[in-house]
Short mmCIF file of C-alpha atoms in Angstrom, two decimals:
data_model
loop_
_atom_site.label_atom_id
_atom_site.label_comp_id
_atom_site.label_asym_id
_atom_site.label_seq_id
_atom_site.Cartn_x
_atom_site.Cartn_y
_atom_site.Cartn_z
CA UNK A 1 -13.60 18.37 -5.72
CA UNK A 2 -9.80 18.57 -5.35
CA UNK A 3 -8.36 18.11 -1.91
CA UNK A 4 -11.61 16.68 -0.54
CA UNK A 5 -11.58 14.50 2.55
CA UNK A 6 -14.34 12.91 4.57
CA UNK A 7 -13.65 13.36 8.26
CA UNK A 8 -14.74 10.99 11.00
CA UNK A 9 -14.51 12.41 14.47
CA UNK A 10 -12.45 10.38 16.90
CA UNK A 11 -11.58 13.10 19.42
CA UNK A 12 -14.62 12.64 21.65
CA UNK A 13 -15.23 10.15 24.47
CA UNK A 14 -16.73 6.91 23.09
CA UNK A 15 -20.07 7.51 24.77
CA UNK A 16 -20.43 10.79 22.90
CA UNK A 17 -19.64 9.34 19.48
CA UNK A 18 -23.15 9.20 18.08
CA UNK A 19 -22.88 10.89 14.69
CA UNK A 20 -20.11 11.41 12.21
CA UNK A 21 -18.97 14.88 11.25
CA UNK A 22 -18.84 14.81 7.46
CA UNK A 23 -16.77 17.48 5.79
CA UNK A 24 -16.02 18.20 2.14
CA UNK A 25 -18.24 15.43 0.85
CA UNK A 26 -18.54 15.22 -2.91
CA UNK A 27 -21.62 16.97 -4.29
CA UNK A 28 -23.68 14.01 -5.50
CA UNK A 29 -26.78 14.31 -7.63
CA UNK A 30 -28.36 11.25 -5.99
CA UNK A 31 -29.65 12.36 -2.60
CA UNK A 32 -30.26 8.79 -1.49
CA UNK A 33 -26.59 7.90 -1.85
CA UNK A 34 -25.68 11.02 0.08
CA UNK A 35 -27.81 9.74 2.93
CA UNK A 36 -26.30 6.28 2.60
CA UNK A 37 -22.81 7.77 2.75
CA UNK A 38 -23.75 9.50 6.01
CA UNK A 39 -25.12 6.24 7.41
CA UNK A 40 -21.96 4.30 6.55
CA UNK A 41 -19.80 6.99 8.15
CA UNK A 42 -21.94 6.98 11.29
CA UNK A 43 -21.48 3.23 11.54
CA UNK A 44 -17.73 3.52 10.99
CA UNK A 45 -17.46 5.94 13.87
CA UNK A 46 -19.37 3.57 16.13
CA UNK A 47 -17.02 0.75 15.14
CA UNK A 48 -13.99 2.84 16.09
CA UNK A 49 -15.57 3.73 19.43
CA UNK A 50 -16.20 0.04 20.16
CA UNK A 51 -12.54 -0.70 19.40
CA UNK A 52 -11.27 1.83 21.93
CA UNK A 53 -8.50 0.21 24.01
CA UNK A 54 -9.48 2.19 27.10
CA UNK A 55 -13.06 0.93 26.79
CA UNK A 56 -11.67 -2.59 26.50
CA UNK A 57 -9.56 -2.02 29.60
CA UNK A 58 -12.61 -0.96 31.58
CA UNK A 59 -14.40 -4.14 30.44
CA UNK A 60 -11.55 -6.52 31.27
CA UNK A 61 -9.49 -4.99 34.09
CA UNK A 62 -10.51 -3.68 37.51
CA UNK A 63 -8.82 -2.56 40.73
CA UNK A 64 -10.49 -4.02 43.80
CA UNK A 65 -8.68 -2.63 46.82
CA UNK A 66 -5.16 -4.02 46.61
CA UNK A 67 -6.15 -6.58 43.99
CA UNK A 68 -5.77 -6.00 40.26
CA UNK A 69 -8.20 -8.28 38.45
CA UNK A 70 -7.52 -8.92 34.77
CA UNK A 71 -9.12 -11.51 32.54
CA UNK A 72 -10.28 -13.59 35.49
CA UNK A 73 -6.95 -13.52 37.32
CA UNK A 74 -6.22 -11.54 40.49
CA UNK A 75 -2.88 -9.97 41.45
CA UNK A 76 -2.30 -8.92 45.06
CA UNK A 77 -0.47 -5.61 44.62
CA UNK A 78 0.40 -5.46 48.32
CA UNK A 79 2.74 -8.39 47.64
CA UNK A 80 4.36 -6.72 44.63
CA UNK A 81 7.60 -4.79 45.17
CA UNK A 82 7.60 -2.93 41.87
CA UNK A 83 4.73 -2.50 39.41
CA UNK A 84 5.85 -1.27 36.00
CA UNK A 85 4.42 -0.86 32.51
CA UNK A 86 6.40 -1.87 29.43
CA UNK A 87 5.04 -1.54 25.93
CA UNK A 88 5.04 -0.22 22.40
CA UNK A 89 2.44 0.21 19.69
CA UNK A 90 -0.20 2.40 18.12
CA UNK A 91 -2.83 1.51 20.72
CA UNK A 92 -0.42 1.41 23.66
CA UNK A 93 -0.64 5.10 24.57
CA UNK A 94 -4.36 4.93 25.32
CA UNK A 95 -4.05 1.67 27.26
CA UNK A 96 -1.17 3.10 29.28
CA UNK A 97 -3.00 6.34 30.03
CA UNK A 98 -6.03 4.43 31.30
CA UNK A 99 -3.77 2.16 33.37
CA UNK A 100 -1.96 5.12 34.92
CA UNK A 101 -5.29 6.65 35.92
CA UNK A 102 -6.48 3.36 37.41
CA UNK A 103 -3.30 2.48 39.33
CA UNK A 104 -2.20 5.95 40.40
CA UNK A 105 0.66 5.91 42.93
CA UNK A 106 0.82 2.11 42.87
CA UNK A 107 2.59 2.38 39.52
CA UNK A 108 6.36 2.58 39.98
CA UNK A 109 7.32 3.52 36.43
CA UNK A 110 8.09 1.87 33.14
CA UNK A 111 8.78 2.57 29.47
CA UNK A 112 6.30 2.85 26.60
CA UNK A 113 7.24 3.58 22.97
CA UNK A 114 4.51 5.21 20.88
CA UNK A 115 4.10 7.14 17.61
CA UNK A 116 5.19 10.75 17.91
CA UNK A 117 1.60 11.96 17.59
CA UNK A 118 0.65 9.99 20.72
CA UNK A 119 3.65 11.07 22.80
CA UNK A 120 2.62 12.84 26.02
CA UNK A 121 3.69 12.86 29.69
CA UNK A 122 2.30 10.01 31.82
CA UNK A 123 3.38 10.57 35.39
CA UNK A 124 6.18 8.23 36.43
CA UNK A 125 6.29 6.50 33.06
CA UNK A 126 8.94 7.22 30.46
CA UNK A 127 7.14 7.75 27.14
CA UNK A 128 9.40 7.63 24.08
CA UNK A 129 8.63 8.26 20.40
CA UNK A 130 9.45 5.70 17.73
CA UNK A 131 9.28 5.60 13.94
CA UNK A 132 6.51 3.81 12.03
CA UNK A 133 5.86 1.96 9.73
CA UNK A 134 9.61 1.58 9.11
CA UNK A 135 11.90 1.63 12.19
CA UNK A 136 14.47 4.39 12.67
CA UNK A 137 16.99 5.64 15.24
CA UNK A 138 14.30 6.46 17.82
CA UNK A 139 12.94 2.93 17.49
CA UNK A 140 16.35 1.56 18.50
CA UNK A 141 16.52 3.94 21.48
CA UNK A 142 13.08 2.86 22.63
CA UNK A 143 13.87 -0.86 22.35
CA UNK A 144 17.05 -0.43 24.38
CA UNK A 145 15.14 1.46 27.07
CA UNK A 146 12.64 -1.41 27.29
CA UNK A 147 15.40 -3.97 27.71
CA UNK A 148 17.15 -1.84 30.33
CA UNK A 149 13.97 -1.50 32.40
CA UNK A 150 13.23 -5.21 32.05
CA UNK A 151 16.66 -6.12 33.35
CA UNK A 152 16.01 -4.33 36.65
CA UNK A 153 13.01 -6.47 37.62
CA UNK A 154 13.02 -9.22 40.21
CA UNK A 155 10.90 -12.14 41.37
CA UNK A 156 8.49 -9.99 43.46
CA UNK A 157 7.83 -7.53 40.62
CA UNK A 158 4.96 -7.37 38.12
CA UNK A 159 5.34 -6.07 34.56
CA UNK A 160 2.15 -5.02 32.79
CA UNK A 161 3.03 -5.25 29.11
CA UNK A 162 1.05 -3.31 26.51
CA UNK A 163 2.41 -4.32 23.11
CA UNK A 164 -0.03 -3.62 20.29
CA UNK A 165 0.03 -3.28 16.51
CA UNK A 166 2.98 -1.24 15.24
CA UNK A 167 5.35 -2.28 18.01
CA UNK A 168 7.69 -4.08 15.60
CA UNK A 169 8.66 -0.77 14.01
CA UNK A 170 8.28 1.53 17.02
CA UNK A 171 10.64 -0.56 19.18
CA UNK A 172 13.22 -2.27 16.99
CA UNK A 173 16.63 -3.63 17.97
CA UNK A 174 18.60 -5.70 15.44
CA UNK A 175 20.99 -8.44 16.57
CA UNK A 176 24.79 -8.00 16.33
CA UNK A 177 26.07 -7.80 12.76
CA UNK A 178 22.92 -6.19 11.38
CA UNK A 179 22.70 -2.41 11.28
CA UNK A 180 19.56 -0.45 12.04
CA UNK A 181 19.48 0.71 8.41
CA UNK A 182 19.65 -2.89 7.18
CA UNK A 183 16.81 -3.90 9.47
CA UNK A 184 14.77 -0.94 8.22
CA UNK A 185 15.42 -2.10 4.66
CA UNK A 186 14.13 -5.56 5.60
CA UNK A 187 10.93 -4.07 7.02
CA UNK A 188 10.34 -1.92 3.95
CA UNK A 189 10.80 -4.84 1.55
CA UNK A 190 8.38 -7.06 3.43
CA UNK A 191 5.73 -4.38 3.94
CA UNK A 192 5.73 -3.77 0.20
CA UNK A 193 5.73 -7.42 -0.85
CA UNK A 194 2.12 -8.48 -0.31
CA UNK A 195 3.02 -10.76 2.63
CA UNK A 196 0.49 -11.31 5.38
CA UNK A 197 1.28 -9.77 8.75
CA UNK A 198 1.88 -13.24 10.23
CA UNK A 199 4.51 -13.97 7.57
CA UNK A 200 6.14 -10.58 8.07
CA UNK A 201 6.29 -11.12 11.80
CA UNK A 202 7.75 -14.60 11.39
CA UNK A 203 10.79 -12.93 9.83
CA UNK A 204 10.93 -9.89 12.10
CA UNK A 205 10.88 -12.05 15.24
CA UNK A 206 14.12 -13.74 14.25
CA UNK A 207 15.98 -10.55 13.35
CA UNK A 208 15.46 -8.89 16.73
CA UNK A 209 16.80 -8.76 20.27
CA UNK A 210 13.40 -8.10 21.87
CA UNK A 211 10.80 -9.89 19.71
CA UNK A 212 9.87 -13.56 19.80
CA UNK A 213 9.66 -13.66 23.61
CA UNK A 214 13.15 -12.23 24.11
CA UNK A 215 11.86 -9.29 26.15
CA UNK A 216 9.90 -11.70 28.36
CA UNK A 217 13.11 -13.61 29.03
CA UNK A 218 14.72 -10.32 30.11
CA UNK A 219 11.76 -9.51 32.37
CA UNK A 220 11.88 -12.88 34.15
CA UNK A 221 11.73 -13.83 36.96
CA UNK A 222 9.15 -11.05 37.31
CA UNK A 223 5.57 -11.93 36.39
CA UNK A 224 4.03 -10.65 33.14
CA UNK A 225 0.49 -9.45 32.54
CA UNK A 226 -0.11 -8.77 28.83
CA UNK A 227 -2.89 -6.33 27.91
CA UNK A 228 -3.22 -6.01 24.16
CA UNK A 229 -5.47 -5.27 21.18
CA UNK A 230 -5.73 -7.80 18.37
CA UNK A 231 -4.79 -6.59 14.89
CA UNK A 232 -4.16 -10.02 13.36
CA UNK A 233 -6.56 -12.54 11.84
CA UNK A 234 -7.17 -15.38 14.30
CA UNK A 235 -5.72 -13.43 17.28
CA UNK A 236 -2.37 -15.31 17.52
CA UNK A 237 -0.65 -13.94 20.61
CA UNK A 238 2.85 -14.67 19.32
CA UNK A 239 2.17 -12.21 16.53
CA UNK A 240 0.14 -9.62 18.45
CA UNK A 241 2.27 -9.25 21.59
CA UNK A 242 5.23 -11.38 20.56
CA UNK A 243 7.96 -9.70 22.68
CA UNK A 244 6.28 -11.09 25.81
CA UNK A 245 4.81 -14.49 24.91
CA UNK A 246 6.22 -17.82 23.77
CA UNK A 247 7.14 -17.84 20.08
CA UNK A 248 6.02 -20.80 17.97
CA UNK A 249 8.38 -20.35 15.00
CA UNK A 250 12.04 -20.91 14.20
CA UNK A 251 14.64 -19.05 12.15
CA UNK A 252 14.19 -21.72 9.46
CA UNK A 253 10.58 -20.55 9.10
CA UNK A 254 11.78 -17.00 8.49
CA UNK A 255 14.09 -18.22 5.72
CA UNK A 256 11.23 -20.20 4.20
CA UNK A 257 8.99 -17.11 4.10
CA UNK A 258 11.66 -15.03 2.39
CA UNK A 259 12.26 -17.76 -0.19
CA UNK A 260 8.57 -18.17 -0.92
CA UNK A 261 8.18 -14.45 -1.58
CA UNK A 262 11.41 -14.32 -3.61
CA UNK A 263 12.97 -11.84 -1.22
CA UNK A 264 15.89 -13.86 0.09
CA UNK A 265 18.25 -12.45 -2.54
CA UNK A 266 16.91 -8.91 -2.06
CA UNK A 267 17.24 -8.55 1.71
CA UNK A 268 20.54 -7.20 3.07
CA UNK A 269 23.30 -9.80 3.03
CA UNK A 270 23.79 -9.46 6.79
CA UNK A 271 20.17 -10.47 7.38
CA UNK A 272 20.42 -13.43 5.03
CA UNK A 273 23.65 -14.61 6.67
CA UNK A 274 22.29 -14.19 10.21
CA UNK A 275 19.16 -16.22 9.50
CA UNK A 276 21.19 -18.91 7.73
CA UNK A 277 23.60 -19.22 10.66
CA UNK A 278 20.65 -19.43 13.09
CA UNK A 279 18.45 -21.66 10.92
CA UNK A 280 18.20 -24.41 13.53
CA UNK A 281 17.54 -22.05 16.43
CA UNK A 282 14.22 -21.16 18.01
CA UNK A 283 13.14 -18.35 20.29
CA UNK A 284 13.70 -18.57 24.07
CA UNK A 285 11.76 -21.17 26.05
CA UNK A 286 9.43 -19.28 28.42
CA UNK A 287 8.00 -22.32 30.17
CA UNK A 288 9.17 -21.08 33.56
CA UNK A 289 7.85 -17.52 33.17
CA UNK A 290 4.49 -16.54 34.71
CA UNK A 291 2.62 -14.97 31.76
CA UNK A 292 -1.08 -14.09 31.58
CA UNK A 293 -2.53 -12.42 28.47
CA UNK A 294 -5.80 -10.51 28.03
CA UNK A 295 -7.25 -9.23 24.73
CA UNK A 296 -8.86 -5.85 25.41
CA UNK A 297 -10.35 -5.38 21.94
CA UNK A 298 -10.79 -7.46 18.79
CA UNK A 299 -12.18 -6.77 15.35
CA UNK A 300 -15.35 -8.61 16.33
CA UNK A 301 -16.12 -5.82 18.81
CA UNK A 302 -16.28 -3.30 15.97
CA UNK A 303 -18.41 -5.58 13.79
CA UNK A 304 -20.84 -6.21 16.64
CA UNK A 305 -21.28 -2.48 17.23
CA UNK A 306 -22.05 -1.89 13.54
CA UNK A 307 -24.57 -4.74 13.37
CA UNK A 308 -26.37 -3.56 16.50
CA UNK A 309 -26.59 0.02 15.20
CA UNK A 310 -27.73 -1.15 11.76
CA UNK A 311 -30.54 -3.18 13.31
CA UNK A 312 -31.65 -0.13 15.31
CA UNK A 313 -31.97 1.73 12.00
CA UNK A 314 -34.15 -1.02 10.52
CA UNK A 315 -31.35 -2.37 8.32
CA UNK A 316 -30.31 -5.96 7.83
CA UNK A 317 -26.77 -6.77 8.90
CA UNK A 318 -24.33 -9.25 7.41
CA UNK A 319 -21.05 -10.12 9.13
CA UNK A 320 -18.30 -11.16 6.74
CA UNK A 321 -16.06 -12.28 9.58
CA UNK A 322 -12.59 -11.10 10.48
CA UNK A 323 -10.47 -13.16 8.11
CA UNK A 324 -10.61 -11.13 4.90
CA UNK A 325 -7.14 -11.33 3.35
CA UNK A 326 -5.50 -11.17 -0.05
CA UNK A 327 -4.72 -8.55 -2.69
CA UNK A 328 -6.54 -5.36 -1.72
CA UNK A 329 -7.86 -4.11 -5.07
CA UNK A 330 -9.20 -7.55 -5.94
CA UNK A 331 -10.94 -7.86 -2.57
CA UNK A 332 -12.56 -4.47 -3.08
CA UNK A 333 -13.76 -5.39 -6.58
CA UNK A 334 -15.20 -8.72 -5.45
CA UNK A 335 -17.12 -7.23 -2.53
CA UNK A 336 -18.47 -4.38 -4.67
CA UNK A 337 -19.53 -6.84 -7.39
CA UNK A 338 -21.46 -8.87 -4.82
CA UNK A 339 -23.09 -5.65 -3.63
CA UNK A 340 -24.15 -4.81 -7.22
CA UNK A 341 -25.65 -8.27 -7.59
CA UNK A 342 -27.47 -7.84 -4.29
CA UNK A 343 -28.84 -4.46 -5.32
CA UNK A 344 -30.09 -5.91 -8.60
CA UNK A 345 -31.48 -9.24 -7.44
CA UNK A 346 -31.68 -9.21 -3.64
CA UNK A 347 -29.04 -11.95 -3.44
CA UNK A 348 -26.64 -12.89 -1.84
CA UNK A 349 -27.53 -9.96 0.44
CA UNK A 350 -31.00 -8.43 0.61
CA UNK A 351 -31.54 -4.77 -0.22
CA UNK A 352 -31.43 -2.56 2.84
CA UNK A 353 -28.35 -4.39 4.10
CA UNK A 354 -25.18 -3.24 5.81
CA UNK A 355 -22.26 -5.60 5.26
CA UNK A 356 -19.43 -5.37 7.79
CA UNK A 357 -16.02 -6.94 8.29
CA UNK A 358 -13.44 -5.89 10.85
CA UNK A 359 -10.29 -7.73 11.76
CA UNK A 360 -9.04 -8.88 8.35
CA UNK A 361 -6.07 -7.44 6.54
CA UNK A 362 -5.56 -7.09 2.79
CA UNK A 363 -2.16 -6.48 1.25
CA UNK A 364 -0.45 -4.68 -1.64
CA UNK A 365 2.55 -5.84 -3.65
CA UNK A 366 4.60 -2.85 -4.81
CA UNK A 367 7.01 -4.97 -6.84
CA UNK A 368 10.75 -4.27 -7.11
CA UNK A 369 10.44 -0.46 -7.07
CA UNK A 370 9.63 -0.42 -3.36
CA UNK A 371 11.36 2.79 -2.32
CA UNK A 372 9.81 4.90 -5.08
CA UNK A 373 6.25 3.71 -4.43
CA UNK A 374 6.16 3.35 -0.63
CA UNK A 375 3.93 5.83 1.19
CA UNK A 376 1.73 6.89 -1.77
CA UNK A 377 -1.23 4.73 -0.81
CA UNK A 378 -2.25 1.72 1.20
CA UNK A 379 -4.29 -1.50 1.17
CA UNK A 380 -7.57 0.06 2.30
CA UNK A 381 -7.20 2.78 -0.32
CA UNK A 382 -6.55 0.26 -3.07
CA UNK A 383 -9.53 -1.81 -1.92
CA UNK A 384 -11.68 1.34 -2.12
CA UNK A 385 -10.48 2.14 -5.65
CA UNK A 386 -11.07 -1.48 -6.69
CA UNK A 387 -14.60 -1.19 -5.35
CA UNK A 388 -15.14 2.14 -7.11
CA UNK A 389 -14.28 0.54 -10.46
CA UNK A 390 -16.86 -2.19 -9.88
CA UNK A 391 -19.49 0.32 -8.71
CA UNK A 392 -19.10 2.71 -11.67
CA UNK A 393 -22.65 3.83 -12.52
CA UNK A 394 -24.36 1.49 -10.02
CA UNK A 395 -26.38 3.71 -7.68
CA UNK A 396 -27.57 2.65 -4.26
CA UNK A 397 -24.29 1.24 -2.93
CA UNK A 398 -21.65 2.90 -0.74
CA UNK A 399 -18.45 1.16 0.36
CA UNK A 400 -15.99 2.20 3.05
CA UNK A 401 -12.55 0.64 3.48
CA UNK A 402 -10.36 2.00 6.28
CA UNK A 403 -7.46 1.11 8.51
CA UNK A 404 -8.68 1.41 12.08
CA UNK A 405 -5.48 3.11 13.26
CA UNK A 406 -6.22 6.05 10.95
CA UNK A 407 -3.07 5.73 8.84
CA UNK A 408 -3.40 3.37 5.89
CA UNK A 409 -0.04 2.31 4.50
CA UNK A 410 1.68 4.95 6.60
CA UNK A 411 -0.22 7.77 4.85
CA UNK A 412 -2.20 10.57 6.45
CA UNK A 413 -5.58 9.10 5.49
CA UNK A 414 -7.38 6.03 6.81
CA UNK A 415 -8.86 4.80 3.54
CA UNK A 416 -11.67 5.61 1.13
CA UNK A 417 -15.45 5.99 0.94
CA UNK A 418 -16.66 5.30 -2.62
CA UNK A 419 -19.89 4.92 -4.58
CA UNK A 420 -21.29 4.90 -8.13
CA UNK A 421 -20.02 8.42 -8.87
CA UNK A 422 -16.38 8.08 -7.78
CA UNK A 423 -15.08 6.88 -11.15
CA UNK A 424 -17.04 9.59 -12.98
CA UNK A 425 -15.69 12.33 -10.75
CA UNK A 426 -12.19 11.06 -11.43
CA UNK A 427 -12.77 11.10 -15.20
CA UNK A 428 -14.01 14.70 -15.08
CA UNK A 429 -10.61 15.66 -13.69
CA UNK A 430 -8.72 13.64 -16.28
CA UNK A 431 -7.80 10.99 -13.70
CA UNK A 432 -7.88 7.22 -14.09
CA UNK A 433 -8.72 4.88 -11.22
CA UNK A 434 -7.03 2.00 -13.03
CA UNK A 435 -3.81 3.96 -13.47
CA UNK A 436 -3.92 4.92 -9.81
CA UNK A 437 -3.94 1.22 -8.92
CA UNK A 438 -1.17 0.36 -11.35
CA UNK A 439 0.98 3.20 -10.01
CA UNK A 440 0.02 2.46 -6.38
CA UNK A 441 -0.76 6.17 -6.05
CA UNK A 442 -4.16 6.10 -4.41
CA UNK A 443 -3.92 8.78 -1.73
CA UNK A 444 -3.80 11.71 -4.16
CA UNK A 445 -6.50 10.08 -6.28
CA UNK A 446 -8.97 9.65 -3.42
CA UNK A 447 -8.32 13.18 -2.21
CA UNK A 448 -8.90 14.56 -5.70
CA UNK A 449 -12.23 12.71 -5.87
CA UNK A 450 -13.27 13.90 -2.43
CA UNK A 451 -13.46 10.32 -1.18
CA UNK A 452 -10.50 10.12 1.19
CA UNK A 453 -11.46 9.19 4.76
CA UNK A 454 -9.65 11.14 7.47
CA UNK A 455 -9.84 10.06 11.12
CA UNK A 456 -6.55 11.29 12.54
CA UNK A 457 -4.74 9.04 15.02
CA UNK A 458 -7.48 6.83 16.48
CA UNK A 459 -5.23 5.37 19.23
CA UNK A 460 -6.50 1.90 18.41
CA UNK A 461 -5.39 -0.71 15.90
CA UNK A 462 -7.66 -3.61 15.05
CA UNK A 463 -6.82 -3.86 11.38
CA UNK A 464 -9.09 -3.12 8.46
CA UNK A 465 -12.69 -2.00 8.62
CA UNK A 466 -15.08 -2.68 5.74
CA UNK A 467 -18.65 -1.36 5.71
CA UNK A 468 -20.82 -1.64 2.60
CA UNK A 469 -24.31 -0.20 2.47
CA UNK A 470 -26.78 -1.62 -0.09
CA UNK A 471 -29.92 0.49 -0.45
#
């Protein structure tokens, strides 16, 4: 079914998200799998609702008279001269909107950099668009605006900082001697290399004027309240909201990462020289800055919602945890193979099980031809295709792999929903799943099979979501 996409609704309030709207589903001959596909999509929608940043804000932050209470700490706003919001990221627009509604006239302004699709007026706040997943001219403008606002703050001011996943591209400011184009080239190379997000951020933090706690140093002596959403395995704050917390790495670590991934000779010479000259340096010491950080949403929140809903449907639930990492297609194949074994033998998972993981992050290595291949697929899509190869002909199993921000690998789809018939539907159209993986061209392939998952911009970002149903 060419051009087919499976749509998950994300445009309703979380409380109303009770059933997925499924459009253009492939016409399967096995009615049971059709029902299982619907169940998996329902559960995916519930996971996205649980990961809503605004819902997390309501759970963790409250305004009690003149006191703002966040993560167990209270701020007396009557003693604050200026209250501003500074931030950037894919989930930052929703957090900022909810904050603006909560604080009203108490909010004195601020700057937030968001994807163009999330750009909208927010009262006294300046909302700027930035480029993603590779930074561009607007990203530089946004980063400069953040630094300018930070520099105006004093000791009696409070900065609420909302940096979430995607901020490294959306607000990007290279140090002197490195052009914006060269920094963009660095980002593109790393995103295509197969590096983990922690490794990528280790490098990005040391080729920036705002990351690695540098924005926090500019904000000081004002106090900082970080409100963020975790999109990194293990929830390390100096990777999630690194512009406004203490960094734990050094420039030498960035050089080590580039050497290990054989990228040191491929990055722009200006980047290589800058890191070499700064090899002994670390990020600013923030020991004297008042910083309090609160995680509004984590991958575990999505997993918990799926497990609770599965139990209500009489299904067993298995949590894989939030640390799934590695090469995407291989991860998809391994999980699908375990599902086949479970369907056949009842082990390692019993039949009638929903397997869920949320919070991990698989990767794809595009090789040396980065520019030609970038933007034709993504990790969740490759995991789905890998699973489809392992499920070929094995009825009773449905697997969903999706990026929770709705844009896998910077494409317009979130991922893929596959089953026993995906490979066969591809063959009928003269398409090869294996070739799609080799060519890293998975978006067109999933759309041709009718198995692309479309959510639109979810306004959250808690990494990858995996849901596997075993009937």
